[in-house]
Every structure is written in structure tokens, then in C-alpha cells.
Amino acid sequence: MKSSVLREMKKEEFNDFFKILESSFPVKEYRSYERQKELLDHPDYDIEVYEEEERIKGYISSWKFKDFNFVEHLVVCPDTRGEGIGTKILTSARSKWIKRIYLEVEPPEDKISRRRIAFYERNGFELNEYPYAQPPLMPGNAEIPLLIMTSQGKITEEDFHEFKRKMKGVVYIY
């Protein structure tokens, strides 16, 4: 039986995380190396490492709020894709965090975005249809139209507006 663990990332592991982040997301969906690394000192921001048999297989970065957690990035190491690691990371995070989890996805406009939404739905998340745009993560970039998915069921419009307020007031000022 494989032993697995979701643990806090050590600062010296950041470069490996960032390399996988760069290869997994379009450049407009993550911060510069320096700005991303600065977040490691923020008390509400965390990057956790998913390991099996003492081998890193993926990462999940998140923001911890009083009422919920926000997943900023979920990345799986390229050599372990297709092994169900994303599901294992989400399962570990959901059991560890307990609170509702929010995450952003692209609208279902192409095959990849529809597959990603279906993946999160299989893992207990629901799509909320409120209009949402991610503020730019790097100067000069435009907002990105996205949708919000949540664990523990859909959210109310009031919850959605509170989520947006916290994103713009905490997460997207960096």
C-alpha cells in the first residue's frame, strides 16, 4: 500500500513548484516568479505538496479564509499525469481543510475547459453561474473571464459577492 501525504511545502522546494506551474498554466494565470515567491511569507497563503512514497507528485496552492479556502493552483508533476493524482490531492485537501473550497475555471467553451469542469464535478465541486473575472496577475494583462466552482454545494449570490470582495481585497492585490 502506498503511503501518501499532503504537507506544507518547504521554501527550498519553491523552484520545483514554479517550474511545474509555468508548464501547466498560461502565463496570464500566474504571477511572476518574484511575486509568487513573496506570497510564501503571507500568513493566509499556502503551498502544499502531495507525496506518495516520499516522491513529490503534485502541489496545491491556496488562500485560507475564516469561512472557506480558495484554491489558486492545482498542479500535477508531468511524469505522474494520468495516475489520478489530481483527485488524490483534492481528496486530501477536502478532508484536511473541512471548510467549503472555492476555485476558478475557464468557461466551458472548448474541450479542455469542459474536461476540467467535469474533473472537478467528479470530485464533488459544483459550477456556479455568476459572472466573474479574475483581475490581472501581472501588470499589463487583461481580466480573465472565469467561473467559480465550490465544494459543499452551490453558493448564494450573497456568498458569491462576499467571495469576490475577498478576492479583490486580499488575493488579487499581490
Short mmCIF file of N, CA and C in Angstrom, two decimals:
data_model
loop_
_atom_site.label_atom_id
_atom_site.label_comp_id
_atom_site.label_asym_id
_atom_site.label_seq_id
_atom_site.Cartn_x
_atom_site.Cartn_y
_atom_site.Cartn_z
N MET A 1 0.84 -1.19 0.00
CA MET A 1 0.00 0.00 0.00
C MET A 1 0.88 1.25 0.00
N LYS A 2 0.52 2.23 -0.85
CA LYS A 2 1.31 3.45 -0.95
C LYS A 2 0.97 4.40 0.20
N SER A 3 2.00 4.96 0.84
CA SER A 3 1.76 5.98 1.82
C SER A 3 1.74 7.32 1.09
N SER A 4 0.75 8.14 1.41
CA SER A 4 0.64 9.45 0.77
C SER A 4 0.42 10.50 1.83
N VAL A 5 0.83 11.71 1.49
CA VAL A 5 0.71 12.80 2.45
C VAL A 5 0.58 14.13 1.69
N LEU A 6 -0.19 15.02 2.27
CA LEU A 6 -0.29 16.40 1.81
C LEU A 6 0.35 17.23 2.91
N ARG A 7 1.49 17.84 2.60
CA ARG A 7 2.24 18.57 3.62
C ARG A 7 2.61 19.95 3.12
N GLU A 8 2.95 20.83 4.06
CA GLU A 8 3.37 22.18 3.70
C GLU A 8 4.67 22.13 2.91
N MET A 9 4.73 22.95 1.87
CA MET A 9 5.93 22.99 1.04
C MET A 9 7.04 23.74 1.79
N LYS A 10 8.25 23.25 1.65
CA LYS A 10 9.42 23.93 2.21
C LYS A 10 9.85 25.01 1.21
N LYS A 11 10.36 26.13 1.73
CA LYS A 11 10.77 27.23 0.84
C LYS A 11 11.77 26.78 -0.21
N GLU A 12 12.65 25.86 0.13
CA GLU A 12 13.65 25.41 -0.84
C GLU A 12 13.04 24.57 -1.96
N GLU A 13 11.78 24.21 -1.85
CA GLU A 13 11.09 23.44 -2.90
C GLU A 13 10.35 24.36 -3.88
N PHE A 14 10.39 25.67 -3.63
CA PHE A 14 9.62 26.61 -4.44
C PHE A 14 9.99 26.55 -5.93
N ASN A 15 11.27 26.47 -6.24
CA ASN A 15 11.68 26.47 -7.65
C ASN A 15 11.05 25.32 -8.42
N ASP A 16 10.99 24.14 -7.82
CA ASP A 16 10.35 23.00 -8.48
C ASP A 16 8.86 23.25 -8.70
N PHE A 17 8.20 23.81 -7.67
CA PHE A 17 6.78 24.16 -7.80
C PHE A 17 6.59 25.14 -8.96
N PHE A 18 7.41 26.19 -9.01
CA PHE A 18 7.21 27.23 -10.02
C PHE A 18 7.45 26.69 -11.43
N LYS A 19 8.40 25.80 -11.61
CA LYS A 19 8.65 25.21 -12.93
C LYS A 19 7.41 24.47 -13.43
N ILE A 20 6.78 23.71 -12.54
CA ILE A 20 5.59 22.96 -12.94
C ILE A 20 4.41 23.91 -13.17
N LEU A 21 4.31 24.96 -12.34
CA LEU A 21 3.28 25.97 -12.51
C LEU A 21 3.40 26.60 -13.90
N GLU A 22 4.61 26.99 -14.28
CA GLU A 22 4.86 27.61 -15.60
C GLU A 22 4.47 26.68 -16.75
N SER A 23 4.74 25.39 -16.59
CA SER A 23 4.44 24.45 -17.67
C SER A 23 2.97 24.02 -17.69
N SER A 24 2.23 24.31 -16.63
CA SER A 24 0.85 23.85 -16.52
C SER A 24 -0.19 24.92 -16.82
N PHE A 25 0.16 26.19 -16.68
CA PHE A 25 -0.80 27.29 -16.83
C PHE A 25 -0.32 28.30 -17.86
N PRO A 26 -1.26 28.96 -18.55
CA PRO A 26 -0.88 30.08 -19.41
C PRO A 26 -0.26 31.18 -18.54
N VAL A 27 0.67 31.94 -19.10
CA VAL A 27 1.40 32.95 -18.34
C VAL A 27 0.48 33.97 -17.67
N LYS A 28 -0.68 34.23 -18.24
CA LYS A 28 -1.60 35.21 -17.65
C LYS A 28 -2.30 34.67 -16.39
N GLU A 29 -2.11 33.38 -16.08
CA GLU A 29 -2.81 32.78 -14.94
C GLU A 29 -1.90 32.51 -13.74
N TYR A 30 -0.73 33.12 -13.71
CA TYR A 30 0.10 33.06 -12.51
C TYR A 30 0.95 34.33 -12.44
N ARG A 31 1.48 34.59 -11.24
CA ARG A 31 2.29 35.77 -11.01
C ARG A 31 3.72 35.54 -11.48
N SER A 32 4.48 36.61 -11.52
CA SER A 32 5.91 36.48 -11.83
C SER A 32 6.58 35.64 -10.74
N TYR A 33 7.73 35.11 -11.05
CA TYR A 33 8.49 34.30 -10.08
C TYR A 33 8.65 35.06 -8.76
N GLU A 34 9.10 36.29 -8.83
CA GLU A 34 9.36 37.07 -7.62
C GLU A 34 8.09 37.31 -6.82
N ARG A 35 7.02 37.71 -7.49
CA ARG A 35 5.76 38.00 -6.79
C ARG A 35 5.17 36.72 -6.20
N GLN A 36 5.27 35.61 -6.94
CA GLN A 36 4.75 34.33 -6.43
C GLN A 36 5.54 33.91 -5.19
N LYS A 37 6.84 34.07 -5.23
CA LYS A 37 7.69 33.67 -4.11
C LYS A 37 7.44 34.54 -2.88
N GLU A 38 7.16 35.83 -3.08
CA GLU A 38 6.84 36.74 -1.97
C GLU A 38 5.64 36.25 -1.17
N LEU A 39 4.71 35.59 -1.85
CA LEU A 39 3.50 35.11 -1.17
C LEU A 39 3.80 34.08 -0.09
N LEU A 40 4.94 33.43 -0.17
CA LEU A 40 5.28 32.42 0.84
C LEU A 40 5.32 33.00 2.24
N ASP A 41 5.51 34.31 2.34
CA ASP A 41 5.54 34.97 3.65
C ASP A 41 4.16 35.47 4.09
N HIS A 42 3.16 35.34 3.24
CA HIS A 42 1.81 35.80 3.60
C HIS A 42 1.17 34.77 4.53
N PRO A 43 0.61 35.20 5.66
CA PRO A 43 0.07 34.24 6.63
C PRO A 43 -1.15 33.44 6.14
N ASP A 44 -1.85 33.95 5.12
CA ASP A 44 -3.05 33.26 4.65
C ASP A 44 -2.82 32.44 3.38
N TYR A 45 -1.59 32.44 2.88
CA TYR A 45 -1.28 31.74 1.64
C TYR A 45 -0.43 30.51 1.95
N ASP A 46 -0.71 29.44 1.24
CA ASP A 46 -0.03 28.18 1.50
C ASP A 46 0.20 27.42 0.20
N ILE A 47 1.31 26.75 0.11
CA ILE A 47 1.50 25.77 -0.96
C ILE A 47 1.75 24.44 -0.27
N GLU A 48 0.96 23.45 -0.63
CA GLU A 48 1.13 22.12 -0.05
C GLU A 48 1.59 21.16 -1.13
N VAL A 49 2.39 20.22 -0.71
CA VAL A 49 2.99 19.22 -1.59
C VAL A 49 2.26 17.90 -1.38
N TYR A 50 1.94 17.23 -2.48
CA TYR A 50 1.37 15.89 -2.38
C TYR A 50 2.47 14.90 -2.70
N GLU A 51 2.73 13.99 -1.75
CA GLU A 51 3.77 12.97 -1.91
C GLU A 51 3.18 11.58 -1.77
N GLU A 52 3.73 10.67 -2.54
CA GLU A 52 3.48 9.24 -2.37
C GLU A 52 4.84 8.57 -2.30
N GLU A 53 5.02 7.74 -1.30
CA GLU A 53 6.29 7.04 -1.14
C GLU A 53 7.49 8.01 -1.19
N GLU A 54 7.31 9.15 -0.52
CA GLU A 54 8.36 10.18 -0.41
C GLU A 54 8.76 10.78 -1.76
N ARG A 55 7.88 10.70 -2.73
CA ARG A 55 8.13 11.29 -4.05
C ARG A 55 7.04 12.34 -4.32
N ILE A 56 7.47 13.57 -4.64
CA ILE A 56 6.51 14.64 -4.92
C ILE A 56 5.79 14.35 -6.23
N LYS A 57 4.45 14.42 -6.16
CA LYS A 57 3.65 14.15 -7.36
C LYS A 57 2.76 15.33 -7.76
N GLY A 58 2.63 16.33 -6.87
CA GLY A 58 1.82 17.49 -7.21
C GLY A 58 1.82 18.52 -6.10
N TYR A 59 1.17 19.65 -6.40
CA TYR A 59 1.11 20.78 -5.47
C TYR A 59 -0.28 21.39 -5.52
N ILE A 60 -0.67 22.00 -4.40
CA ILE A 60 -1.90 22.79 -4.37
C ILE A 60 -1.60 24.07 -3.59
N SER A 61 -1.84 25.21 -4.24
CA SER A 61 -1.65 26.49 -3.56
C SER A 61 -3.03 27.04 -3.21
N SER A 62 -3.11 27.63 -2.03
CA SER A 62 -4.43 28.09 -1.59
C SER A 62 -4.33 29.26 -0.62
N TRP A 63 -5.44 29.92 -0.48
CA TRP A 63 -5.62 31.00 0.48
C TRP A 63 -6.61 30.53 1.52
N LYS A 64 -6.31 30.75 2.78
CA LYS A 64 -7.17 30.32 3.88
C LYS A 64 -7.94 31.53 4.42
N PHE A 65 -9.24 31.45 4.37
CA PHE A 65 -10.11 32.47 4.93
C PHE A 65 -10.89 31.85 6.09
N LYS A 66 -11.53 32.69 6.86
CA LYS A 66 -12.28 32.20 8.03
C LYS A 66 -13.35 31.19 7.62
N ASP A 67 -14.08 31.48 6.54
CA ASP A 67 -15.22 30.66 6.16
C ASP A 67 -14.97 29.69 5.01
N PHE A 68 -13.85 29.85 4.31
CA PHE A 68 -13.59 29.00 3.16
C PHE A 68 -12.11 29.01 2.81
N ASN A 69 -11.74 28.09 1.93
CA ASN A 69 -10.40 28.07 1.33
C ASN A 69 -10.56 28.31 -0.17
N PHE A 70 -9.60 29.00 -0.75
CA PHE A 70 -9.60 29.27 -2.17
C PHE A 70 -8.37 28.60 -2.79
N VAL A 71 -8.61 27.68 -3.72
CA VAL A 71 -7.51 27.02 -4.42
C VAL A 71 -7.09 27.93 -5.57
N GLU A 72 -5.84 28.38 -5.50
CA GLU A 72 -5.33 29.22 -6.57
C GLU A 72 -4.76 28.37 -7.71
N HIS A 73 -3.97 27.36 -7.37
CA HIS A 73 -3.41 26.47 -8.39
C HIS A 73 -3.36 25.04 -7.88
N LEU A 74 -3.71 24.13 -8.76
CA LEU A 74 -3.56 22.70 -8.52
C LEU A 74 -2.70 22.20 -9.69
N VAL A 75 -1.51 21.69 -9.39
CA VAL A 75 -0.62 21.22 -10.44
C VAL A 75 -0.13 19.81 -10.12
N VAL A 76 -0.06 19.01 -11.17
CA VAL A 76 0.43 17.64 -11.05
C VAL A 76 1.73 17.55 -11.84
N CYS A 77 2.72 16.89 -11.27
CA CYS A 77 4.01 16.73 -11.95
C CYS A 77 3.79 16.02 -13.28
N PRO A 78 4.41 16.52 -14.35
CA PRO A 78 4.16 15.95 -15.68
C PRO A 78 4.35 14.44 -15.78
N ASP A 79 5.34 13.90 -15.09
CA ASP A 79 5.60 12.46 -15.20
C ASP A 79 4.62 11.60 -14.42
N THR A 80 3.68 12.23 -13.69
CA THR A 80 2.69 11.44 -12.94
C THR A 80 1.26 11.73 -13.41
N ARG A 81 1.12 12.49 -14.50
CA ARG A 81 -0.23 12.78 -15.01
C ARG A 81 -0.88 11.49 -15.50
N GLY A 82 -2.18 11.40 -15.27
CA GLY A 82 -2.91 10.20 -15.67
C GLY A 82 -2.96 9.14 -14.57
N GLU A 83 -2.37 9.43 -13.42
CA GLU A 83 -2.35 8.47 -12.30
C GLU A 83 -3.40 8.80 -11.23
N GLY A 84 -4.29 9.78 -11.51
CA GLY A 84 -5.30 10.15 -10.53
C GLY A 84 -4.77 11.03 -9.42
N ILE A 85 -3.63 11.66 -9.63
CA ILE A 85 -3.01 12.48 -8.59
C ILE A 85 -3.88 13.70 -8.25
N GLY A 86 -4.45 14.34 -9.26
CA GLY A 86 -5.31 15.50 -9.01
C GLY A 86 -6.46 15.15 -8.08
N THR A 87 -7.08 14.00 -8.30
CA THR A 87 -8.16 13.54 -7.42
C THR A 87 -7.63 13.29 -6.02
N LYS A 88 -6.47 12.67 -5.92
CA LYS A 88 -5.89 12.40 -4.59
C LYS A 88 -5.57 13.70 -3.85
N ILE A 89 -5.07 14.70 -4.57
CA ILE A 89 -4.77 15.98 -3.94
C ILE A 89 -6.05 16.62 -3.42
N LEU A 90 -7.08 16.66 -4.26
CA LEU A 90 -8.36 17.27 -3.85
C LEU A 90 -8.99 16.51 -2.68
N THR A 91 -8.93 15.20 -2.73
CA THR A 91 -9.49 14.39 -1.63
C THR A 91 -8.76 14.69 -0.33
N SER A 92 -7.45 14.76 -0.38
CA SER A 92 -6.66 15.07 0.81
C SER A 92 -6.96 16.48 1.32
N ALA A 93 -7.03 17.43 0.41
CA ALA A 93 -7.31 18.82 0.80
C ALA A 93 -8.70 18.94 1.43
N ARG A 94 -9.69 18.31 0.80
CA ARG A 94 -11.06 18.41 1.33
C ARG A 94 -11.18 17.81 2.72
N SER A 95 -10.49 16.71 2.98
CA SER A 95 -10.58 16.11 4.31
C SER A 95 -9.77 16.89 5.33
N LYS A 96 -8.71 17.53 4.89
CA LYS A 96 -7.86 18.31 5.80
C LYS A 96 -8.46 19.68 6.13
N TRP A 97 -9.02 20.33 5.12
CA TRP A 97 -9.49 21.70 5.30
C TRP A 97 -10.89 21.80 5.89
N ILE A 98 -11.76 20.88 5.61
CA ILE A 98 -13.14 20.80 6.10
C ILE A 98 -14.05 21.90 5.53
N LYS A 99 -13.60 23.15 5.52
CA LYS A 99 -14.44 24.27 5.05
C LYS A 99 -14.72 24.13 3.55
N ARG A 100 -15.69 24.92 3.10
CA ARG A 100 -16.00 24.98 1.67
C ARG A 100 -14.75 25.43 0.92
N ILE A 101 -14.59 24.89 -0.28
CA ILE A 101 -13.46 25.23 -1.13
C ILE A 101 -14.00 25.90 -2.40
N TYR A 102 -13.37 27.01 -2.75
CA TYR A 102 -13.67 27.73 -3.99
C TYR A 102 -12.49 27.55 -4.94
N LEU A 103 -12.78 27.53 -6.23
CA LEU A 103 -11.73 27.56 -7.24
C LEU A 103 -12.28 28.16 -8.52
N GLU A 104 -11.38 28.62 -9.37
CA GLU A 104 -11.75 29.25 -10.63
C GLU A 104 -11.51 28.29 -11.79
N VAL A 105 -12.41 28.34 -12.78
CA VAL A 105 -12.25 27.56 -14.01
C VAL A 105 -12.63 28.43 -15.20
N GLU A 106 -12.08 28.07 -16.35
CA GLU A 106 -12.47 28.75 -17.58
C GLU A 106 -13.88 28.32 -17.96
N PRO A 107 -14.65 29.20 -18.58
CA PRO A 107 -15.98 28.81 -19.05
C PRO A 107 -15.88 27.61 -20.00
N PRO A 108 -16.91 26.78 -20.05
CA PRO A 108 -16.86 25.55 -20.87
C PRO A 108 -16.99 25.85 -22.37
N GLU A 109 -15.96 26.47 -22.92
CA GLU A 109 -16.02 26.90 -24.32
C GLU A 109 -15.22 26.00 -25.26
N ASP A 110 -14.43 25.08 -24.71
CA ASP A 110 -13.67 24.17 -25.56
C ASP A 110 -13.54 22.82 -24.83
N LYS A 111 -12.95 21.86 -25.51
CA LYS A 111 -12.85 20.51 -24.97
C LYS A 111 -12.06 20.47 -23.65
N ILE A 112 -10.95 21.20 -23.58
CA ILE A 112 -10.12 21.18 -22.38
C ILE A 112 -10.86 21.77 -21.19
N SER A 113 -11.51 22.92 -21.38
CA SER A 113 -12.22 23.55 -20.25
C SER A 113 -13.41 22.68 -19.81
N ARG A 114 -14.09 22.04 -20.75
CA ARG A 114 -15.20 21.15 -20.37
C ARG A 114 -14.68 19.93 -19.60
N ARG A 115 -13.53 19.40 -20.01
CA ARG A 115 -12.93 18.26 -19.29
C ARG A 115 -12.52 18.66 -17.88
N ARG A 116 -11.96 19.87 -17.74
CA ARG A 116 -11.53 20.34 -16.43
C ARG A 116 -12.74 20.50 -15.49
N ILE A 117 -13.81 21.08 -16.00
CA ILE A 117 -15.03 21.24 -15.19
C ILE A 117 -15.57 19.87 -14.80
N ALA A 118 -15.60 18.93 -15.73
CA ALA A 118 -16.08 17.58 -15.43
C ALA A 118 -15.20 16.91 -14.37
N PHE A 119 -13.89 17.13 -14.44
CA PHE A 119 -12.98 16.59 -13.42
C PHE A 119 -13.37 17.11 -12.03
N TYR A 120 -13.56 18.41 -11.93
CA TYR A 120 -13.93 18.98 -10.62
C TYR A 120 -15.32 18.49 -10.18
N GLU A 121 -16.24 18.35 -11.11
CA GLU A 121 -17.56 17.83 -10.75
C GLU A 121 -17.45 16.41 -10.22
N ARG A 122 -16.63 15.58 -10.84
CA ARG A 122 -16.43 14.21 -10.34
C ARG A 122 -15.83 14.21 -8.93
N ASN A 123 -15.17 15.30 -8.59
CA ASN A 123 -14.55 15.42 -7.28
C ASN A 123 -15.39 16.24 -6.30
N GLY A 124 -16.68 16.35 -6.58
CA GLY A 124 -17.62 16.95 -5.63
C GLY A 124 -17.80 18.45 -5.70
N PHE A 125 -17.33 19.09 -6.76
CA PHE A 125 -17.50 20.54 -6.91
C PHE A 125 -18.68 20.84 -7.81
N GLU A 126 -19.30 21.99 -7.58
CA GLU A 126 -20.42 22.42 -8.41
C GLU A 126 -20.10 23.76 -9.06
N LEU A 127 -20.57 23.91 -10.29
CA LEU A 127 -20.34 25.12 -11.06
C LEU A 127 -21.38 26.17 -10.67
N ASN A 128 -20.91 27.36 -10.36
CA ASN A 128 -21.78 28.49 -10.04
C ASN A 128 -21.78 29.41 -11.26
N GLU A 129 -22.94 29.83 -11.70
CA GLU A 129 -23.06 30.55 -12.98
C GLU A 129 -22.96 32.07 -12.85
N TYR A 130 -22.48 32.60 -11.75
CA TYR A 130 -22.36 34.04 -11.60
C TYR A 130 -21.22 34.58 -12.46
N PRO A 131 -21.43 35.75 -13.10
CA PRO A 131 -20.35 36.31 -13.92
C PRO A 131 -19.17 36.73 -13.04
N TYR A 132 -17.97 36.38 -13.48
CA TYR A 132 -16.77 36.63 -12.68
C TYR A 132 -15.59 36.86 -13.60
N ALA A 133 -14.72 37.76 -13.21
CA ALA A 133 -13.49 37.99 -13.96
C ALA A 133 -12.32 38.06 -12.99
N GLN A 134 -11.30 37.27 -13.27
CA GLN A 134 -10.10 37.29 -12.45
C GLN A 134 -9.31 38.55 -12.80
N PRO A 135 -8.99 39.36 -11.79
CA PRO A 135 -8.14 40.53 -12.08
C PRO A 135 -6.78 40.07 -12.60
N PRO A 136 -6.08 40.93 -13.33
CA PRO A 136 -4.78 40.54 -13.89
C PRO A 136 -3.77 40.20 -12.79
N LEU A 137 -3.00 39.14 -13.01
CA LEU A 137 -1.96 38.74 -12.06
C LEU A 137 -0.62 39.40 -12.37
N MET A 138 -0.49 39.96 -13.58
CA MET A 138 0.72 40.68 -13.94
C MET A 138 0.31 41.99 -14.60
N PRO A 139 1.07 43.05 -14.34
CA PRO A 139 0.76 44.35 -14.95
C PRO A 139 0.67 44.24 -16.47
N GLY A 140 -0.32 44.94 -17.02
CA GLY A 140 -0.48 44.94 -18.47
C GLY A 140 -1.40 43.86 -19.00
N ASN A 141 -1.71 42.87 -18.19
CA ASN A 141 -2.63 41.81 -18.62
C ASN A 141 -4.08 42.24 -18.41
N ALA A 142 -4.98 41.67 -19.17
CA ALA A 142 -6.41 41.95 -19.03
C ALA A 142 -7.04 41.01 -18.02
N GLU A 143 -8.24 41.36 -17.57
CA GLU A 143 -9.00 40.45 -16.73
C GLU A 143 -9.29 39.17 -17.52
N ILE A 144 -9.50 38.08 -16.79
CA ILE A 144 -9.78 36.80 -17.43
C ILE A 144 -11.19 36.37 -17.03
N PRO A 145 -12.10 36.20 -18.00
CA PRO A 145 -13.44 35.72 -17.64
C PRO A 145 -13.37 34.27 -17.17
N LEU A 146 -13.84 34.02 -15.96
CA LEU A 146 -13.82 32.69 -15.36
C LEU A 146 -15.15 32.40 -14.69
N LEU A 147 -15.29 31.17 -14.21
CA LEU A 147 -16.43 30.78 -13.40
C LEU A 147 -15.90 30.22 -12.09
N ILE A 148 -16.75 30.20 -11.10
CA ILE A 148 -16.37 29.71 -9.78
C ILE A 148 -17.03 28.36 -9.54
N MET A 149 -16.24 27.43 -9.04
CA MET A 149 -16.76 26.13 -8.61
C MET A 149 -16.54 26.04 -7.10
N THR A 150 -17.46 25.35 -6.43
CA THR A 150 -17.38 25.23 -4.98
C THR A 150 -17.67 23.81 -4.53
N SER A 151 -17.02 23.42 -3.45
CA SER A 151 -17.37 22.16 -2.79
C SER A 151 -18.56 22.45 -1.87
N GLN A 152 -19.16 21.42 -1.36
CA GLN A 152 -20.29 21.54 -0.43
C GLN A 152 -21.48 22.27 -1.04
N GLY A 153 -21.69 22.10 -2.32
CA GLY A 153 -22.86 22.66 -2.99
C GLY A 153 -22.62 24.04 -3.58
N LYS A 154 -23.64 24.51 -4.29
CA LYS A 154 -23.58 25.84 -4.90
C LYS A 154 -23.69 26.91 -3.82
N ILE A 155 -23.28 28.11 -4.18
CA ILE A 155 -23.34 29.22 -3.24
C ILE A 155 -24.46 30.18 -3.62
N THR A 156 -24.86 30.99 -2.65
CA THR A 156 -25.86 32.02 -2.91
C THR A 156 -25.19 33.21 -3.58
N GLU A 157 -26.00 34.07 -4.14
CA GLU A 157 -25.45 35.28 -4.76
C GLU A 157 -24.74 36.15 -3.71
N GLU A 158 -25.28 36.18 -2.51
CA GLU A 158 -24.65 36.94 -1.42
C GLU A 158 -23.26 36.36 -1.09
N ASP A 159 -23.16 35.03 -1.00
CA ASP A 159 -21.86 34.39 -0.77
C ASP A 159 -20.89 34.70 -1.91
N PHE A 160 -21.39 34.69 -3.13
CA PHE A 160 -20.55 34.99 -4.29
C PHE A 160 -19.97 36.40 -4.20
N HIS A 161 -20.80 37.38 -3.85
CA HIS A 161 -20.32 38.77 -3.74
C HIS A 161 -19.30 38.91 -2.61
N GLU A 162 -19.49 38.20 -1.53
CA GLU A 162 -18.52 38.21 -0.43
C GLU A 162 -17.20 37.58 -0.88
N PHE A 163 -17.29 36.49 -1.62
CA PHE A 163 -16.10 35.85 -2.19
C PHE A 163 -15.34 36.83 -3.09
N LYS A 164 -16.04 37.48 -4.00
CA LYS A 164 -15.41 38.44 -4.91
C LYS A 164 -14.73 39.57 -4.14
N ARG A 165 -15.38 40.05 -3.11
CA ARG A 165 -14.81 41.13 -2.30
C ARG A 165 -13.49 40.69 -1.68
N LYS A 166 -13.45 39.47 -1.14
CA LYS A 166 -12.23 38.96 -0.52
C LYS A 166 -11.14 38.71 -1.55
N MET A 167 -11.52 38.27 -2.72
CA MET A 167 -10.51 38.03 -3.77
C MET A 167 -9.85 39.36 -4.15
N LYS A 168 -10.67 40.37 -4.39
CA LYS A 168 -10.11 41.67 -4.82
C LYS A 168 -9.39 42.39 -3.68
N GLY A 169 -9.80 42.13 -2.43
CA GLY A 169 -9.19 42.81 -1.30
C GLY A 169 -7.97 42.11 -0.70
N VAL A 170 -7.79 40.81 -1.01
CA VAL A 170 -6.69 40.06 -0.41
C VAL A 170 -5.84 39.37 -1.48
N VAL A 171 -6.44 38.50 -2.26
CA VAL A 171 -5.70 37.64 -3.19
C VAL A 171 -5.13 38.44 -4.37
N TYR A 172 -5.93 39.30 -4.95
CA TYR A 172 -5.51 39.95 -6.19
C TYR A 172 -4.88 41.33 -5.98
N ILE A 173 -4.41 41.59 -4.78
CA ILE A 173 -3.62 42.81 -4.59
C ILE A 173 -2.14 42.49 -4.71
N TYR A 174 -1.81 41.21 -4.88
CA TYR A 174 -0.41 40.78 -4.99
C TYR A 174 -0.01 40.58 -6.41
#
